[in-house]
Coordinates of C-alpha atoms in Angstrom, one line a residue:
M1 CA 101.0 71.6 -261.7
V2 CA 102.8 68.1 -262.1
E3 CA 102.7 65.7 -265.0
G4 CA 104.6 62.9 -264.7
G5 CA 105.9 59.9 -267.3
R6 CA 108.5 58.9 -269.2
G7 CA 110.4 62.1 -270.5
D8 CA 112.8 62.2 -273.5
R9 CA 116.3 63.8 -272.6
K10 CA 117.6 66.3 -274.1
T11 CA 120.9 65.2 -274.7
P12 CA 120.0 61.5 -276.2
L13 CA 121.9 58.3 -275.1
L14 CA 124.8 57.3 -277.6
P15 CA 123.3 55.6 -280.0
K16 CA 123.4 51.8 -280.7
L17 CA 125.2 52.1 -284.3
P18 CA 128.2 54.4 -284.7
R19 CA 126.6 56.7 -286.9
D20 CA 126.1 60.4 -287.2
S21 CA 122.6 60.9 -288.4
D22 CA 119.7 63.2 -288.8
E23 CA 117.9 60.1 -287.0
S24 CA 120.1 59.4 -284.4
E25 CA 120.7 63.0 -283.4
E26 CA 117.1 64.6 -284.3
E27 CA 116.3 65.3 -280.4
V28 CA 120.0 67.1 -280.1
V29 CA 119.2 71.1 -281.4
R30 CA 123.0 72.5 -281.6
T31 CA 122.6 76.0 -281.8
G32 CA 126.1 76.9 -280.4
T33 CA 127.9 79.6 -282.2
L34 CA 131.7 81.1 -282.2
W35 CA 130.9 83.3 -279.6
T36 CA 128.8 81.4 -277.2
V37 CA 131.9 79.4 -277.3
I38 CA 134.1 81.7 -276.6
A39 CA 131.6 82.6 -273.2
H40 CA 132.1 79.2 -272.6
V41 CA 135.9 78.9 -272.5
I42 CA 136.1 82.0 -271.1
T43 CA 134.2 81.0 -268.3
A44 CA 136.1 77.5 -268.0
V45 CA 139.9 79.2 -268.5
I46 CA 139.3 82.2 -266.9
G47 CA 138.6 81.0 -262.9
S48 CA 140.1 80.7 -259.6
G49 CA 143.4 80.4 -261.3
V50 CA 143.7 83.8 -262.3
L51 CA 143.8 85.3 -258.8
S52 CA 146.7 83.2 -257.8
L53 CA 149.1 84.2 -260.9
A54 CA 150.5 87.9 -259.2
W55 CA 151.6 85.0 -256.6
S56 CA 153.0 82.7 -259.3
V57 CA 154.8 85.1 -260.8
A58 CA 156.2 86.4 -257.8
Q59 CA 158.0 83.3 -256.8
L60 CA 159.3 82.8 -260.6
G61 CA 160.6 86.7 -261.2
W62 CA 160.5 88.8 -263.6
I63 CA 161.9 86.6 -266.3
A64 CA 160.4 83.2 -265.6
G65 CA 157.7 84.3 -264.7
P66 CA 155.6 86.0 -267.9
L67 CA 157.3 83.6 -270.0
A68 CA 155.8 80.6 -268.1
L69 CA 152.3 82.3 -269.0
V70 CA 152.8 82.6 -272.2
I71 CA 154.5 79.5 -272.5
F72 CA 151.7 77.8 -271.0
A73 CA 148.7 79.2 -272.9
A74 CA 151.1 78.2 -276.7
V75 CA 150.6 74.8 -275.2
T76 CA 147.1 75.3 -274.7
V77 CA 146.4 76.2 -278.0
T78 CA 148.7 73.3 -279.3
Q79 CA 146.1 71.1 -277.3
S80 CA 143.2 72.5 -278.0
S81 CA 143.8 72.2 -281.8
L82 CA 144.9 69.0 -281.5
L83 CA 141.6 67.8 -280.2
A84 CA 139.2 69.7 -281.7
D85 CA 140.3 68.1 -284.9
C86 CA 139.4 65.0 -282.8
Y87 CA 135.7 65.8 -282.6
R88 CA 134.7 64.4 -285.9
S89 CA 136.1 60.4 -286.4
P90 CA 136.1 59.2 -290.9
D91 CA 133.9 55.7 -290.4
P92 CA 134.1 53.5 -293.8
E93 CA 130.1 52.8 -293.5
Y94 CA 128.6 56.2 -292.1
G95 CA 131.2 59.1 -293.2
H96 CA 132.3 60.2 -289.6
I97 CA 131.1 59.7 -286.2
R98 CA 131.0 62.7 -283.3
N99 CA 132.7 62.2 -280.3
H100 CA 130.1 64.0 -277.8
S101 CA 132.3 63.7 -274.9
Y102 CA 136.1 63.8 -274.1
L103 CA 135.8 60.0 -272.2
Q104 CA 133.9 58.9 -275.5
A105 CA 136.8 60.1 -278.1
V106 CA 139.3 58.1 -275.6
K107 CA 137.2 55.2 -276.0
L108 CA 136.6 55.1 -279.6
Y109 CA 140.5 56.5 -280.8
L110 CA 142.4 54.1 -277.8
G111 CA 140.2 51.9 -276.2
G112 CA 141.3 49.4 -273.6
K113 CA 142.9 50.4 -270.2
S114 CA 143.1 54.1 -271.9
V115 CA 139.6 54.7 -271.3
W116 CA 139.6 53.5 -267.5
F117 CA 142.7 55.8 -266.8
C118 CA 140.9 58.7 -268.8
G119 CA 138.0 58.6 -266.9
F120 CA 140.1 58.5 -263.1
F121 CA 141.8 61.2 -264.6
Q122 CA 139.0 63.5 -265.9
K123 CA 136.7 62.8 -263.6
T124 CA 139.1 63.6 -260.7
S125 CA 139.8 66.7 -262.2
L126 CA 136.3 67.6 -262.9
Y127 CA 135.2 66.8 -259.1
G128 CA 138.5 69.2 -258.1
C129 CA 137.6 72.1 -259.9
A130 CA 134.4 71.8 -258.4
I131 CA 136.1 71.8 -254.8
A132 CA 138.4 74.7 -255.6
Y133 CA 135.8 76.9 -256.9
T134 CA 133.8 75.8 -253.9
I135 CA 137.5 77.2 -251.6
T136 CA 137.5 80.4 -254.1
S137 CA 134.0 81.6 -254.0
A138 CA 134.1 81.1 -250.3
T139 CA 137.2 83.1 -249.9
S140 CA 135.5 85.8 -252.1
M141 CA 132.5 86.5 -250.0
R142 CA 134.3 86.4 -246.7
A143 CA 137.0 89.2 -248.2
I144 CA 133.5 91.2 -249.0
K145 CA 132.8 91.1 -245.5
K146 CA 136.5 91.9 -244.1
S147 CA 136.5 94.8 -246.6
D148 CA 133.1 96.2 -245.1
C149 CA 134.6 96.1 -241.6
Y150 CA 138.0 97.1 -242.5
H151 CA 136.6 100.1 -243.9
K152 CA 134.4 101.0 -241.1
E153 CA 137.1 100.0 -238.0
G154 CA 140.3 100.4 -239.8
H155 CA 142.8 98.6 -241.0
K156 CA 144.5 97.4 -238.3
A157 CA 141.2 95.6 -237.1
P158 CA 141.0 92.3 -235.7
C159 CA 138.7 91.7 -238.7
A160 CA 138.7 87.3 -238.8
Y161 CA 136.0 85.5 -240.2
G162 CA 135.8 81.9 -241.0
D163 CA 135.1 79.9 -244.4
S164 CA 132.7 77.3 -243.3
F165 CA 129.4 79.5 -243.7
Y166 CA 130.2 81.0 -247.1
M167 CA 131.1 77.3 -248.3
L168 CA 127.3 76.3 -247.5
I169 CA 126.0 79.2 -249.1
F170 CA 127.8 78.1 -252.4
G171 CA 126.7 74.7 -251.8
A172 CA 123.3 75.8 -251.6
V173 CA 123.1 77.5 -254.8
Q174 CA 125.0 74.7 -256.4
I175 CA 122.5 72.3 -256.1
V176 CA 119.8 74.5 -257.2
F177 CA 122.0 75.1 -260.5
S178 CA 122.7 71.9 -260.9
Q179 CA 119.5 70.9 -261.8
I180 CA 120.2 72.5 -265.0
P181 CA 119.5 69.5 -267.5
D182 CA 123.0 70.3 -269.5
F183 CA 125.4 72.0 -271.6
H184 CA 122.3 73.3 -274.2
D185 CA 120.6 75.3 -271.5
M186 CA 123.2 77.1 -270.2
A187 CA 124.6 79.4 -272.7
W188 CA 123.1 82.3 -270.7
L189 CA 124.9 81.4 -267.4
S190 CA 128.2 80.8 -269.5
V191 CA 127.5 84.5 -271.1
V192 CA 127.2 85.9 -267.3
A193 CA 130.0 84.3 -266.0
A194 CA 132.3 85.3 -268.6
I195 CA 131.4 88.9 -268.5
M196 CA 132.1 88.6 -264.4
S197 CA 135.6 87.2 -265.1
F198 CA 136.3 89.9 -267.6
S199 CA 135.1 92.2 -264.9
Y200 CA 137.1 90.8 -262.0
S201 CA 139.9 90.5 -264.0
F202 CA 139.7 94.2 -265.2
I203 CA 139.5 95.7 -261.9
G204 CA 142.5 93.4 -260.5
F205 CA 144.6 94.8 -263.2
A206 CA 143.2 98.3 -262.7
L207 CA 143.9 98.1 -259.1
G208 CA 147.7 97.1 -260.0
I209 CA 148.5 99.9 -262.1
A210 CA 147.1 102.3 -259.0
K211 CA 148.9 100.7 -257.0
V212 CA 152.4 101.2 -258.9
I213 CA 151.5 104.5 -259.7
A214 CA 151.3 105.2 -256.1
N215 CA 154.3 103.5 -255.3
G216 CA 156.3 105.7 -257.6
S217 CA 158.5 102.4 -258.4
I218 CA 158.1 99.0 -260.0
K219 CA 158.7 96.1 -256.9
G220 CA 160.1 92.5 -257.3
D221 CA 163.0 91.4 -258.7
I222 CA 164.6 89.0 -261.3
G223 CA 164.6 85.8 -259.1
G224 CA 161.4 86.0 -257.7
I225 CA 160.9 86.4 -254.0
P226 CA 163.7 85.5 -252.4
L227 CA 163.7 82.2 -249.5
S228 CA 165.5 80.8 -246.9
S229 CA 166.7 78.1 -248.6
S230 CA 167.3 76.8 -251.8
A231 CA 164.6 73.7 -251.3
Q232 CA 161.8 76.0 -250.1
K233 CA 162.5 77.8 -253.2
T234 CA 162.2 74.6 -255.3
W235 CA 158.7 73.7 -253.5
R236 CA 157.3 77.5 -254.2
V237 CA 158.3 77.3 -257.6
S238 CA 156.8 74.2 -258.3
Q239 CA 153.7 75.0 -256.6
A240 CA 153.8 78.6 -258.8
L241 CA 153.9 76.2 -262.1
G242 CA 150.8 74.1 -260.8
D243 CA 148.8 77.3 -260.0
I244 CA 149.6 78.1 -264.0
A245 CA 148.6 75.0 -265.1
F246 CA 145.7 74.9 -262.9
A247 CA 144.3 78.4 -265.0
Y248 CA 145.2 77.3 -268.5
P249 CA 143.7 74.0 -269.9
Y250 CA 140.0 73.0 -270.2
S251 CA 140.6 70.2 -272.7
I252 CA 138.6 68.3 -270.3
I253 CA 135.4 69.7 -271.6
L254 CA 136.4 70.8 -274.9
L255 CA 134.5 68.2 -276.9
E256 CA 131.6 69.2 -274.5
I257 CA 131.6 72.5 -275.6
Q258 CA 132.3 72.0 -279.6
N259 CA 129.1 69.1 -279.3
T260 CA 127.1 72.5 -278.6
L261 CA 127.9 74.2 -281.8
K262 CA 126.0 74.0 -285.3
S263 CA 127.6 73.4 -288.5
P264 CA 128.4 74.6 -291.1
P265 CA 131.5 75.9 -291.1
P266 CA 132.9 72.4 -290.0
E267 CA 132.7 72.6 -285.9
N268 CA 136.5 72.1 -285.6
Q269 CA 137.6 75.1 -287.4
T270 CA 135.0 77.2 -285.5
M271 CA 136.7 75.9 -282.6
K272 CA 140.2 76.4 -283.3
K273 CA 139.4 80.1 -283.8
A274 CA 137.4 80.3 -280.5
S275 CA 140.2 78.5 -279.2
M276 CA 142.5 81.0 -280.3
I277 CA 140.3 84.1 -279.4
S278 CA 140.1 83.1 -275.9
I279 CA 143.3 82.3 -275.5
F280 CA 144.6 85.8 -276.3
I281 CA 142.3 87.6 -274.4
T282 CA 142.9 85.6 -271.2
T283 CA 146.8 85.6 -271.9
F284 CA 146.4 89.4 -271.8
F285 CA 144.9 89.6 -268.7
Y286 CA 146.8 87.3 -267.1
L287 CA 149.8 89.1 -267.9
C288 CA 148.0 92.3 -266.9
C289 CA 146.8 90.2 -263.7
G290 CA 150.2 89.1 -262.7
C291 CA 152.4 91.2 -263.5
F292 CA 150.9 94.3 -262.1
G293 CA 150.6 92.6 -258.9
Y294 CA 154.0 91.8 -258.6
A295 CA 154.7 95.1 -259.4
A296 CA 152.7 96.3 -257.5
F297 CA 153.5 94.4 -254.1
G298 CA 156.6 92.6 -255.2
N299 CA 157.5 90.6 -251.9
D300 CA 154.3 91.0 -250.6
T301 CA 152.1 89.7 -252.8
P302 CA 149.0 87.9 -251.5
G303 CA 148.7 84.5 -252.9
N304 CA 144.6 86.0 -253.8
L305 CA 145.0 89.1 -255.6
L306 CA 141.8 90.1 -254.3
T307 CA 141.5 88.9 -250.9
G308 CA 144.6 88.7 -249.7
F309 CA 144.1 92.6 -248.3
G310 CA 146.8 94.2 -250.5
F311 CA 144.0 96.4 -251.7
Y312 CA 141.6 98.3 -248.7
E313 CA 140.5 101.1 -251.0
P314 CA 138.2 102.2 -252.5
Y315 CA 136.7 99.0 -250.4
W316 CA 133.5 99.2 -252.7
L317 CA 135.3 98.2 -255.5
I318 CA 137.0 95.1 -254.0
D319 CA 133.6 94.4 -252.9
F320 CA 132.3 94.2 -256.2
A321 CA 135.3 92.7 -257.7
N322 CA 134.9 89.7 -254.8
A323 CA 131.4 89.5 -255.8
C324 CA 132.2 89.5 -259.4
V325 CA 134.3 86.3 -258.9
V326 CA 131.4 84.4 -257.1
V327 CA 128.9 85.2 -259.5
H328 CA 131.4 84.0 -262.3
L329 CA 132.5 80.7 -260.3
V330 CA 128.8 79.7 -260.0
G331 CA 129.1 79.4 -263.8
G332 CA 132.5 77.9 -264.1
Y333 CA 131.6 75.0 -261.3
Q334 CA 128.6 73.9 -263.6
V335 CA 130.7 73.7 -266.7
Y336 CA 133.0 71.5 -265.2
S337 CA 130.5 69.9 -263.2
Q338 CA 128.0 69.3 -265.9
P339 CA 129.9 66.8 -268.0
V340 CA 129.7 64.3 -264.9
F341 CA 125.8 64.7 -264.2
S342 CA 125.6 64.1 -268.5
F343 CA 128.2 60.9 -268.0
V344 CA 126.1 59.6 -265.0
D345 CA 122.6 60.3 -266.7
R346 CA 123.8 58.7 -269.8
W347 CA 125.3 55.8 -267.7
S348 CA 121.9 55.1 -265.7
S349 CA 119.7 55.1 -268.3
D350 CA 121.5 52.6 -270.5
K351 CA 122.3 50.4 -267.6
F352 CA 118.4 50.6 -266.0
P353 CA 116.5 51.5 -269.1
N354 CA 113.2 50.1 -267.8
N355 CA 114.0 52.0 -263.5
G356 CA 111.3 54.6 -263.4
F357 CA 113.5 56.8 -260.7
V358 CA 116.4 56.6 -263.2
N359 CA 114.3 57.4 -266.2
N360 CA 110.8 59.2 -265.7
F361 CA 110.7 62.8 -265.8
Y362 CA 107.4 64.6 -264.1
T363 CA 106.5 67.9 -265.5
I364 CA 106.2 71.1 -263.0
K365 CA 104.5 73.9 -264.2
L366 CA 105.0 76.8 -261.8
P367 CA 103.1 80.6 -262.2
F368 CA 105.3 82.9 -264.4
L369 CA 108.3 80.1 -265.2
P370 CA 108.4 77.7 -267.8
A371 CA 107.7 74.1 -267.8
Y372 CA 110.7 72.4 -265.7
K373 CA 111.4 68.2 -266.2
L374 CA 112.1 66.9 -262.8
N375 CA 114.0 63.7 -262.7
L376 CA 114.6 62.1 -259.5
L377 CA 118.1 60.8 -260.2
R378 CA 119.1 64.0 -261.1
I379 CA 118.1 65.4 -257.9
C380 CA 119.6 63.1 -255.5
F381 CA 122.8 62.4 -257.2
R382 CA 123.2 66.2 -258.2
T383 CA 122.5 67.1 -254.4
I384 CA 125.4 64.4 -252.9
Y385 CA 128.3 65.6 -255.5
V386 CA 127.4 69.0 -254.3
A387 CA 127.6 68.0 -250.9
S388 CA 130.6 66.1 -251.3
T389 CA 132.6 68.8 -252.8
T390 CA 131.7 71.2 -250.1
G391 CA 132.6 68.5 -247.1
L392 CA 135.8 68.6 -249.3
A393 CA 136.6 72.1 -249.6
M394 CA 135.6 73.0 -245.7
F395 CA 138.3 70.3 -244.8
F396 CA 140.8 71.4 -247.5
P397 CA 140.7 75.3 -247.8
Y398 CA 144.0 76.1 -249.1
F399 CA 143.7 78.3 -252.0
N400 CA 146.9 78.3 -253.6
E401 CA 148.4 74.7 -252.5
V402 CA 145.1 72.9 -253.7
L403 CA 145.0 75.0 -257.3
G404 CA 148.6 73.7 -258.1
L405 CA 147.8 70.1 -256.6
L406 CA 144.9 69.9 -259.6
G407 CA 146.6 71.7 -261.9
A408 CA 149.5 69.6 -262.0
F409 CA 147.7 66.3 -261.5
N410 CA 145.6 66.4 -264.2
F411 CA 147.7 68.9 -266.7
W412 CA 149.9 66.0 -268.5
P413 CA 147.6 63.4 -268.7
L414 CA 144.5 65.3 -269.6
A415 CA 145.6 68.5 -271.5
I416 CA 148.8 66.6 -273.9
Y417 CA 149.2 62.8 -273.7
F418 CA 145.9 62.1 -274.6
P419 CA 145.4 64.5 -277.0
V420 CA 148.4 63.7 -278.6
E421 CA 147.8 60.1 -278.8
M422 CA 144.0 60.9 -280.5
Y423 CA 145.7 62.7 -282.7
F424 CA 147.8 60.5 -284.0
V425 CA 145.4 58.3 -284.8
Q426 CA 143.0 60.3 -286.4
R427 CA 145.5 61.4 -288.7
K428 CA 146.9 58.0 -289.3
I429 CA 150.8 59.4 -287.7
E430 CA 153.6 56.7 -288.3
T431 CA 155.9 55.9 -285.4
W432 CA 159.4 57.7 -286.1
T433 CA 157.8 60.4 -288.6
K434 CA 158.7 64.5 -288.3
K435 CA 155.4 65.5 -286.9
W436 CA 155.5 61.8 -284.4
I437 CA 158.9 63.2 -283.1
I438 CA 157.9 66.6 -282.6
L439 CA 154.6 66.2 -280.8
Q440 CA 156.4 63.1 -278.3
T441 CA 159.1 65.3 -277.7
F442 CA 156.5 67.8 -276.7
S443 CA 154.8 65.3 -274.7
V444 CA 157.6 64.3 -272.7
G445 CA 158.5 67.4 -271.9
C446 CA 155.0 68.7 -270.3
L447 CA 155.2 65.4 -268.2
L448 CA 158.5 66.6 -266.6
V449 CA 157.1 70.0 -265.8
S450 CA 153.9 68.2 -264.4
I451 CA 156.1 65.6 -262.4
F452 CA 158.1 68.7 -261.2
A453 CA 154.6 70.8 -260.1
F454 CA 153.1 67.8 -258.7
V455 CA 155.7 66.9 -255.8
G456 CA 156.0 70.5 -255.0
S457 CA 152.5 71.0 -254.5
V458 CA 151.9 67.8 -252.2
E459 CA 154.4 69.2 -250.5
G460 CA 152.7 72.5 -249.6
V461 CA 149.2 70.8 -249.3
L462 CA 151.1 68.6 -246.3
S463 CA 152.8 71.4 -245.0
E464 CA 149.7 73.4 -245.0
K465 CA 147.6 70.7 -242.8
L466 CA 150.5 70.2 -240.7
S467 CA 151.3 73.5 -239.6

């Protein structure tokens, strides 16, 4: 049964008045807790990046590799703390204003051209993550097929399969899940995805330990994998830093996640605590997967720990781990795509308030399922969005290089620059004070790392495309 008419959005348009009152927020029921936020964060952070960390440690070596992981973890905790404080903005008339999204916070605190630049980097980053997750999911699905082939035909069998078919399958699944209205309706998906991320991270960690024990020695070197020239080594190191940068920050969706929290206690306190717990857990798994992967394979460390076939047996465990990757990335894709969907919904309704295509909702009632509010704009835009990410993933199916490029491109502006600048305004920190100098030094240092990683990652993508 279908009922047509104007539907109320669960996440309303931003109120015209700059206020956060019960009247303007009455349609939003915030039920998020510390644990649901931890699930969202782990789903966002532990993604395809964890699978490349053994390769990254192998490029950097036994000292620089683990140290880089710890430093990026500390940077992520710092920037997430700064950004969490920017969720509520003091207002002389209404007390405070909620910043429902990263872009809204930049508009309020910084305004001007900062909004345009932030919007460009944020949407590019979110869109890029969707492409990366499509590549990774297809790689894992293909790995399941190859694992079964190797088990039946032998490890030297020509078990070659393409990625395109699996990318199309993943895209079809995402078209369905993209009809989830918003973050408030997907806590269950994040919980499932977080469980999956723990599962395959732990399996990768356990297989690494088993391989080290079987070898009877720890492989690897202080300087990492040796290459024929210093230039090649430099490019590989920069790509490795880009991969690590991709594996950590989640600043572009932090405020959207924080906006799901109920209060009291204050949202920034809960968000900071959730970030600390989540980053501690993820860093533990990152160190285990990265270091034991390198210890197990040394100079032969694969680019993707679970699909590079450093492990062949037990094949069923490899299959299960890769299945967990796929299920997790179904949720991860949505975590990074929902902010884009929400932005388009709000902008369209504000721009075309009387357009039925944009604003009309039709209630669909199917047997044994809850009623669903169908909107034509959502179906059309979200389907096109998923189709475009799938198409680009098919054109650039380079796992390590794409991850490094995305991580380096977005790391400094979104994870460092804007959070630091907004924090200055929110806390009214004056120029050349001690805290201002410390945070600016922190920002400049991260900028230099980001530029270095970006240049090397671009070289890697171009080399793969031309080869």
